Coordinates of C-alpha atoms and ligand atoms in Angstrom, one line a residue:
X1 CA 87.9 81.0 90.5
X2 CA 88.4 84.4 89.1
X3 CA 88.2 85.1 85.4
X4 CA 91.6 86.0 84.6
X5 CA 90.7 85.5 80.7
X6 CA 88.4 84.6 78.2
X7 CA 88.5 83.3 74.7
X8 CA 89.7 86.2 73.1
X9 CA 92.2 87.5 75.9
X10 CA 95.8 87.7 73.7
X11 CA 99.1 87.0 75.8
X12 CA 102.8 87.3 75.3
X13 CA 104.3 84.2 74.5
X14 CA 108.0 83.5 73.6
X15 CA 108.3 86.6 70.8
X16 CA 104.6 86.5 70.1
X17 CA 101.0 87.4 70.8
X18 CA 98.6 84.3 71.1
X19 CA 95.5 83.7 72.1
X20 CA 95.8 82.8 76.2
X21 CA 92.9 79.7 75.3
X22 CA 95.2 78.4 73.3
X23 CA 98.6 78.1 75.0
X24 CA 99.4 74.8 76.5
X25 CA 102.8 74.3 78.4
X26 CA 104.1 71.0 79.0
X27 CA 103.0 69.2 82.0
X28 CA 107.0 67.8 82.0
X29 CA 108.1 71.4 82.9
X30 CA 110.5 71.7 85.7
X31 CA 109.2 74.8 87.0
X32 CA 105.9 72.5 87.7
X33 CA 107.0 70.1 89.6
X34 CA 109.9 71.6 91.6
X35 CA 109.0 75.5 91.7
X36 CA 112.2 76.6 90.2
X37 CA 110.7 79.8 88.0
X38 CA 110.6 83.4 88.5
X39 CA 108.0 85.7 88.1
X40 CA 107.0 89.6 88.3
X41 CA 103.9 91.5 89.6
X42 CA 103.5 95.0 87.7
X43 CA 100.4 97.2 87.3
X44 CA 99.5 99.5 84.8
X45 CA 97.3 102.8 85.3
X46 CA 95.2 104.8 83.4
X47 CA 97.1 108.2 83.6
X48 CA 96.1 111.6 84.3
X49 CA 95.9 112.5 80.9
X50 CA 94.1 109.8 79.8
X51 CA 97.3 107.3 78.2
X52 CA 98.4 104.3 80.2
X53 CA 101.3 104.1 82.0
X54 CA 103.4 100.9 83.3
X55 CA 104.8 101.5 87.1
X56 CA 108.5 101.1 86.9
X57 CA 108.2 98.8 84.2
X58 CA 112.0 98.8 83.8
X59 CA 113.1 98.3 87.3
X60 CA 110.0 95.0 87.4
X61 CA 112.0 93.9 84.5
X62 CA 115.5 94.3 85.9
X63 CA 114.2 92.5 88.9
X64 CA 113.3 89.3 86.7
X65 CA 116.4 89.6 85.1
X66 CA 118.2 89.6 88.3
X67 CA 115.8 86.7 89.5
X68 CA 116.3 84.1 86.7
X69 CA 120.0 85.0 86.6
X70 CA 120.2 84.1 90.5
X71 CA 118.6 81.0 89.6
X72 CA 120.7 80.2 86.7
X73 CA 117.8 79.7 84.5
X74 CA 118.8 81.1 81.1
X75 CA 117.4 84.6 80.1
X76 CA 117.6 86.4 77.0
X77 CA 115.6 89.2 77.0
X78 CA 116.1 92.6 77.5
X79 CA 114.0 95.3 79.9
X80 CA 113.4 97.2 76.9
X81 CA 112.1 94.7 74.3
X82 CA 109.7 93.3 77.3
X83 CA 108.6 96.5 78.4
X84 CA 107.5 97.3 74.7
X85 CA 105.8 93.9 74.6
X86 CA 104.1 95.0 77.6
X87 CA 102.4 97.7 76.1
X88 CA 101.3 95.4 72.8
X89 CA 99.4 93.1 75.3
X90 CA 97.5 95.4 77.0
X91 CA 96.5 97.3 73.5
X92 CA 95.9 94.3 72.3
X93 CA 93.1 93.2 75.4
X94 CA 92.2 97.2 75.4
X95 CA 93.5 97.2 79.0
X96 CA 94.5 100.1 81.3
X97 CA 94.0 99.5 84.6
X98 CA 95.6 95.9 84.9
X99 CA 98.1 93.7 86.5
X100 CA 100.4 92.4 84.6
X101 CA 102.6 88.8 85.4
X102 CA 105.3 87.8 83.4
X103 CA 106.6 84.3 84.0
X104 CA 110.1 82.8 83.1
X105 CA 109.6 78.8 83.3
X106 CA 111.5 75.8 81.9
X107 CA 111.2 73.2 79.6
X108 CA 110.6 69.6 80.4
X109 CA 112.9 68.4 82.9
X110 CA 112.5 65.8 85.3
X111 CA 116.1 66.1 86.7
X112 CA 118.4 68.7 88.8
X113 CA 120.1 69.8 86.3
X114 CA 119.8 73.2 85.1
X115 CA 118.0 73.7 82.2
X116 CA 119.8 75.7 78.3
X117 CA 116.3 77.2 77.6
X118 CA 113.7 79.2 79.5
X119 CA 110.2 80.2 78.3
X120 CA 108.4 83.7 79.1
X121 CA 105.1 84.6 79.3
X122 CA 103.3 87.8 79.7
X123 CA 99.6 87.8 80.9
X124 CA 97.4 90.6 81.7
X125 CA 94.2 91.0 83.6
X126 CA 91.8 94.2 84.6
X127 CA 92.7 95.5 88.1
X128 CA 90.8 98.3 89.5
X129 CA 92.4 101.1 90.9
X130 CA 92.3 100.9 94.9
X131 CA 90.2 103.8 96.2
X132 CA 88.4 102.5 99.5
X133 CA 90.0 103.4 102.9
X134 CA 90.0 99.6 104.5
X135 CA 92.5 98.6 107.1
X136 CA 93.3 95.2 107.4
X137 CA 93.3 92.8 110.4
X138 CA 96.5 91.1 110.5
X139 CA 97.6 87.8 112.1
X140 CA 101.4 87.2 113.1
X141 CA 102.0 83.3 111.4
X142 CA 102.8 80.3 112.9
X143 CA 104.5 80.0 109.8
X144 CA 108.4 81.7 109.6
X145 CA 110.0 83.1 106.1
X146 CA 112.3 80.8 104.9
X147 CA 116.5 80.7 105.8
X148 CA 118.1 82.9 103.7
X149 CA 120.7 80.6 103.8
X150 CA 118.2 78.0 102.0
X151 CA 116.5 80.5 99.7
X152 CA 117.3 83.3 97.7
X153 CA 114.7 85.8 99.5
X154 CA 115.9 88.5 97.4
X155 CA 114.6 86.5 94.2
X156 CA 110.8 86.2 93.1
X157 CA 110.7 82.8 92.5
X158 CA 107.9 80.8 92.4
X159 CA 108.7 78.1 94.8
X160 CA 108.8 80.8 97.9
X161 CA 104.9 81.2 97.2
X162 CA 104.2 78.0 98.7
X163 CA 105.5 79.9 101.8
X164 CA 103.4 82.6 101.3
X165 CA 100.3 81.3 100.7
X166 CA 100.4 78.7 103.8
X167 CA 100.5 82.0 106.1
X168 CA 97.9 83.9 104.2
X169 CA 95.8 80.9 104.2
X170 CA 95.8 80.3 108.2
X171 CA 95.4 83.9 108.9
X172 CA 92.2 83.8 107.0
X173 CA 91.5 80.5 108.8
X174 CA 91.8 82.9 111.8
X175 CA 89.2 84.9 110.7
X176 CA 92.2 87.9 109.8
X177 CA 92.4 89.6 106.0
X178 CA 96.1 89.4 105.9
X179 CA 99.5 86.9 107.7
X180 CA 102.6 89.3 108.9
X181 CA 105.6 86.5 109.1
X182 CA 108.6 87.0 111.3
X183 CA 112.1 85.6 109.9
X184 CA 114.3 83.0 111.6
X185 CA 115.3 85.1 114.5
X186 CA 111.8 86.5 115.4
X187 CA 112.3 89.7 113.7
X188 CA 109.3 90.6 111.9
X189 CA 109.7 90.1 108.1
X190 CA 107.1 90.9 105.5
X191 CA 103.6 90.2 104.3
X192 CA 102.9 87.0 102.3
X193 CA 102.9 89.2 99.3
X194 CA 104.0 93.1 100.5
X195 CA 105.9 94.7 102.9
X196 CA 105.8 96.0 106.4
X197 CA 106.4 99.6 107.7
X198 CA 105.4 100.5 111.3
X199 CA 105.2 104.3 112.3
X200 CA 106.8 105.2 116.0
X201 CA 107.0 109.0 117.5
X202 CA 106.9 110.5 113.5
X203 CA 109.0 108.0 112.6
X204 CA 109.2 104.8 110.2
X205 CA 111.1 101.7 110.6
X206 CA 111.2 99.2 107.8
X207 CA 113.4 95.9 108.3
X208 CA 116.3 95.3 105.9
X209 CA 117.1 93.8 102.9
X210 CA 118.2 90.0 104.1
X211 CA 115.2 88.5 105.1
X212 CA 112.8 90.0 102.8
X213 CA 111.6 90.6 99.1
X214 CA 112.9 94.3 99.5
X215 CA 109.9 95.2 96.9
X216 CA 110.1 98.0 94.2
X217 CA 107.1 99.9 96.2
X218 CA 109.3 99.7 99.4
X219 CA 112.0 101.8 97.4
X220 CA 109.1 104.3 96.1
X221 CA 108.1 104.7 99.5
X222 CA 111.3 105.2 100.6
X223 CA 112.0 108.0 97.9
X224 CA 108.8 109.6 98.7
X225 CA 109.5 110.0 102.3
X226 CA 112.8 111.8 101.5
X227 CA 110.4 114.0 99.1
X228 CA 108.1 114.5 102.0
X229 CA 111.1 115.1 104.6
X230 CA 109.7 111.9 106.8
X231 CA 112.3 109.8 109.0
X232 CA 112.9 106.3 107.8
X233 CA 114.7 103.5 109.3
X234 CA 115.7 100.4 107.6
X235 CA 116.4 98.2 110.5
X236 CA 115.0 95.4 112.4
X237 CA 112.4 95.0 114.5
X238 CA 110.9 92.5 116.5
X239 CA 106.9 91.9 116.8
X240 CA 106.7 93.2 120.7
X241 CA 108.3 96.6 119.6
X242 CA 106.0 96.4 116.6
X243 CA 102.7 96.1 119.5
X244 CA 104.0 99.3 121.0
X245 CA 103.8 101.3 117.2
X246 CA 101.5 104.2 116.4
X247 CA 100.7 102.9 113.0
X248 CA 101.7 100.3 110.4
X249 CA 100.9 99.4 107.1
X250 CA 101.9 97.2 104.2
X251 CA 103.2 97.9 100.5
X252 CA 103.6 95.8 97.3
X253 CA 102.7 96.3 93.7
X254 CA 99.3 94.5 94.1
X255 CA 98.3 96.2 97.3
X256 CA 100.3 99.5 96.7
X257 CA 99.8 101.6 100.3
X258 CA 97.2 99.8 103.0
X259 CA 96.9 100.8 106.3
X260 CA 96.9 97.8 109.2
X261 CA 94.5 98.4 111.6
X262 CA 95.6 95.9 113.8
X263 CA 98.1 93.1 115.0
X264 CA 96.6 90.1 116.4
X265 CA 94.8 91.7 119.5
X266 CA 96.8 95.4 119.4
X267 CA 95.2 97.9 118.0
X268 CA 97.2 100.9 116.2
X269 CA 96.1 104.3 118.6
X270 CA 96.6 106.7 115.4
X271 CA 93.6 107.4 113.4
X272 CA 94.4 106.2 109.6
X273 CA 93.9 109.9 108.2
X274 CA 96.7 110.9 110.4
X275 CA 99.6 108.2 110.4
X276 CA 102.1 109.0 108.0
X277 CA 101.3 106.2 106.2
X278 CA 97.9 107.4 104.8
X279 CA 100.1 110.5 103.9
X280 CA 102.2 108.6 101.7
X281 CA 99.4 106.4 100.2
X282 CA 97.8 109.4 98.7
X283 CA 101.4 110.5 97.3
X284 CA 101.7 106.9 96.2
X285 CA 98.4 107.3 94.2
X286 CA 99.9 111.1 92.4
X287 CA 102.6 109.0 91.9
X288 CA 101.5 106.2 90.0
X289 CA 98.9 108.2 87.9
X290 CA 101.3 110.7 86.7
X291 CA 102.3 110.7 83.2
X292 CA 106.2 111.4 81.9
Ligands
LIG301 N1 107.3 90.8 99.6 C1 106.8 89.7 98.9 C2 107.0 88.4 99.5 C3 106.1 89.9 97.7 O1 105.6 88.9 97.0 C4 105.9 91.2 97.2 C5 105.2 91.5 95.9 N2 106.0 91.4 94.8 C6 106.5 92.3 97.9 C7 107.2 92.0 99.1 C8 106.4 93.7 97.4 O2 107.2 93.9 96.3 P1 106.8 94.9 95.2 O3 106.6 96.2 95.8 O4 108.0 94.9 94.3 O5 105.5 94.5 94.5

C-alpha cells in the first residue's frame, strides 16, 4: 500500500487541523456502507517563482459544492474558507507538489434517509510533478459507465468509483496501463478517472457533457485550445471512429495531459511530439506552474 501518511502527517478535519493517525470516523457512516459521499481531486505545484500554487482551487471547490448539493447531503462551507484551509494543510506537512482530497461523508446512518449533518475532510499527500513522455496502452472495458438516468455522472461521488475501478482493474488484468469505457449507447465515454480527446485531420473531438465527469482539466484544455487557435468539437463519438483517429489522449487533475499510444490493437499513426495533444500538455505544464 502506498504511504499516504505518517504519524506526524496533519489533516483538515471538520474546522481543524489534527493529526491524520489520530482521526477515526465511525464505522456506522452512511457514506461507508452505501457510497453516498462526494469527493474532489486537486493538485498543488511548486510555482515558477518558488511559492505554491493550488490549480483552480475555487472551481474543485465549486464542484464539491455542486456535488454534495446534488446529493442532498448538507454542506456548509464556502470555496473560500476551504481553499484557505487548503493552504494551512499543506504548510502545515511542508508540502508543494501534492494532491490534495477533500471528502464530504455522513454521519452514522444505517437508513435511506438523508442525513442533517455532513463531515469534511482535507488530506494531502506528495505528488511529483509528471515529466516522462509515456503513452499508455489502453483497453476499451467490458464494463459501460453507468445510466445517467440512474446516476448523477456529472457529480463526484464516491459510489461511481466502484465503476471505475472494475474497468481499470480488468484492463490491467489485460495486461493494458489504463480502461477507456463507452456509455450506454456505445459512444465512447471517459477514462476510469480522466477524460478522452482523440485528434482527426488537425482537429479534436471530445464527447459531451451527459455521459461523463466533464472534468475541470477538460475545460483548461478547452480554453487553451482557443488560446492556441486549435479546432475542438464537443460531440460524440463512437469507438470505430475513434480506431480511425491520428492521436488521443486523456486528461484529469491526477494525470493532467497523457498521450494514448494505443486502443486495444490500433495504434495512433502520429508521432506523440507532433499530435496536438503533446502541444497542449506542455502548455498545460506553463499553465499549472504559473504564479498570479
Ligand atoms: N472523469 C472521471 C471519471 C474522473 O474521476 C476524473 C477525475 N476527477 C475526470 C474525468 C477528470 O476530471 P478533472 O479534470 O476535474 O480532474
Amino acid at each position: 500500500m502506498a504511504n499516504y501518511y505518517n504519524p506526524d502527517t496533519i489533516i483538515y478535519s471538520n474546522g481543524k487541523l489534527v493529526k491524520a493517525a489520530e482521526c477515526t470516523i465511525d464505522l456506522y457512516s452512511q457514506t461507508l456502507h452505501y457510497g453516498l459521499g462526494v469527493f474532489e481531486g486537486i493538485r498543488s505545484y511548486r510555482l515558477q517563482d518558488g511559492s505554491t500554487g493550488i490549480f483552480k482551487a475555487e472551481a474543485h471547490y465549486n464542484r464539491l459544492e455542486a456535488s454534495a448539493r446534488a446529493l442532498h447531503m448538507p454542506y456548509i462551507w464556502s470555496s473560500h474558507e476551504l481553499t484557505a484551509a487548503t493552504y494551512s494543510v499543506l504548510q502545515a506537512n511542508n508540502l508543494q507538489d501534492a494532491y490534495i482530497r477533500p471528502l464530504v461523508y455522513g454521519p452514522a446512518n444505517m437508513s435511506f434517509n438523508f442525513n442533517t449533518e455532513s463531515n469534511l475532510a482535507i488530506m494531502a499527500w506528495p505528488m511529483q510533478p509528471f515529466l516522462g513522455d509515456k503513452l499508455l496502452r489502453v483497453f476499451t472495458s467490458s464494463v459501460q459507465r453507468p445510466n445517467p438516468k440512474g446516476f448523477n455522472m456529472r457529480v463526484k461521488a464516491c459510489g461511481h468509483y466502484v465503476n471505475s475501478i472494475m474497468a481499470s482493474y480488468e484492463a490491467k488484468q489485460h495486461g493494458y496501463d489504463e480502461a477507456l469505457l463507452l456509455d450506454l449507447e456505445g459512444n465512447v465515454s471517459e477514462a476510469p478517472g480522466a477524460n478522452v480527446f482523440i485528434e482527426k485531420n488537425g482537429q479534436l473531438i471530445t464527447p459531451p457533457a451527459g455521459n461523463i465527469l466533464p472534468g475541470i482539466t477538460r475545460a483548461t484544455v478547452l480554453e487553451l485550445c482557443a488560446t492556441l487557435h486549435i479546432p475542438v468539437q464537443e460531440r460524440h463519438f463512437t469507438l470505430a471512429e475513434m480506431k480511425t483517429a491520428d492521436s488521443a489522449f486523456f486528461c484529469g487533475t491526477a494525470a493532467e495531459i497523457i498521450g494514448i499510444q494505443s486502443i486495444d490493437a490500433y495504434s495512433f499513426p502520429t508521432p506523440w511530439p507532433e499530435a496536438k495533444g503533446h502541444q497542449l500538455q506542455q502548455a498545460y505544464q506553463q499553465c499549472i506552474r504559473q504564479a498570479s
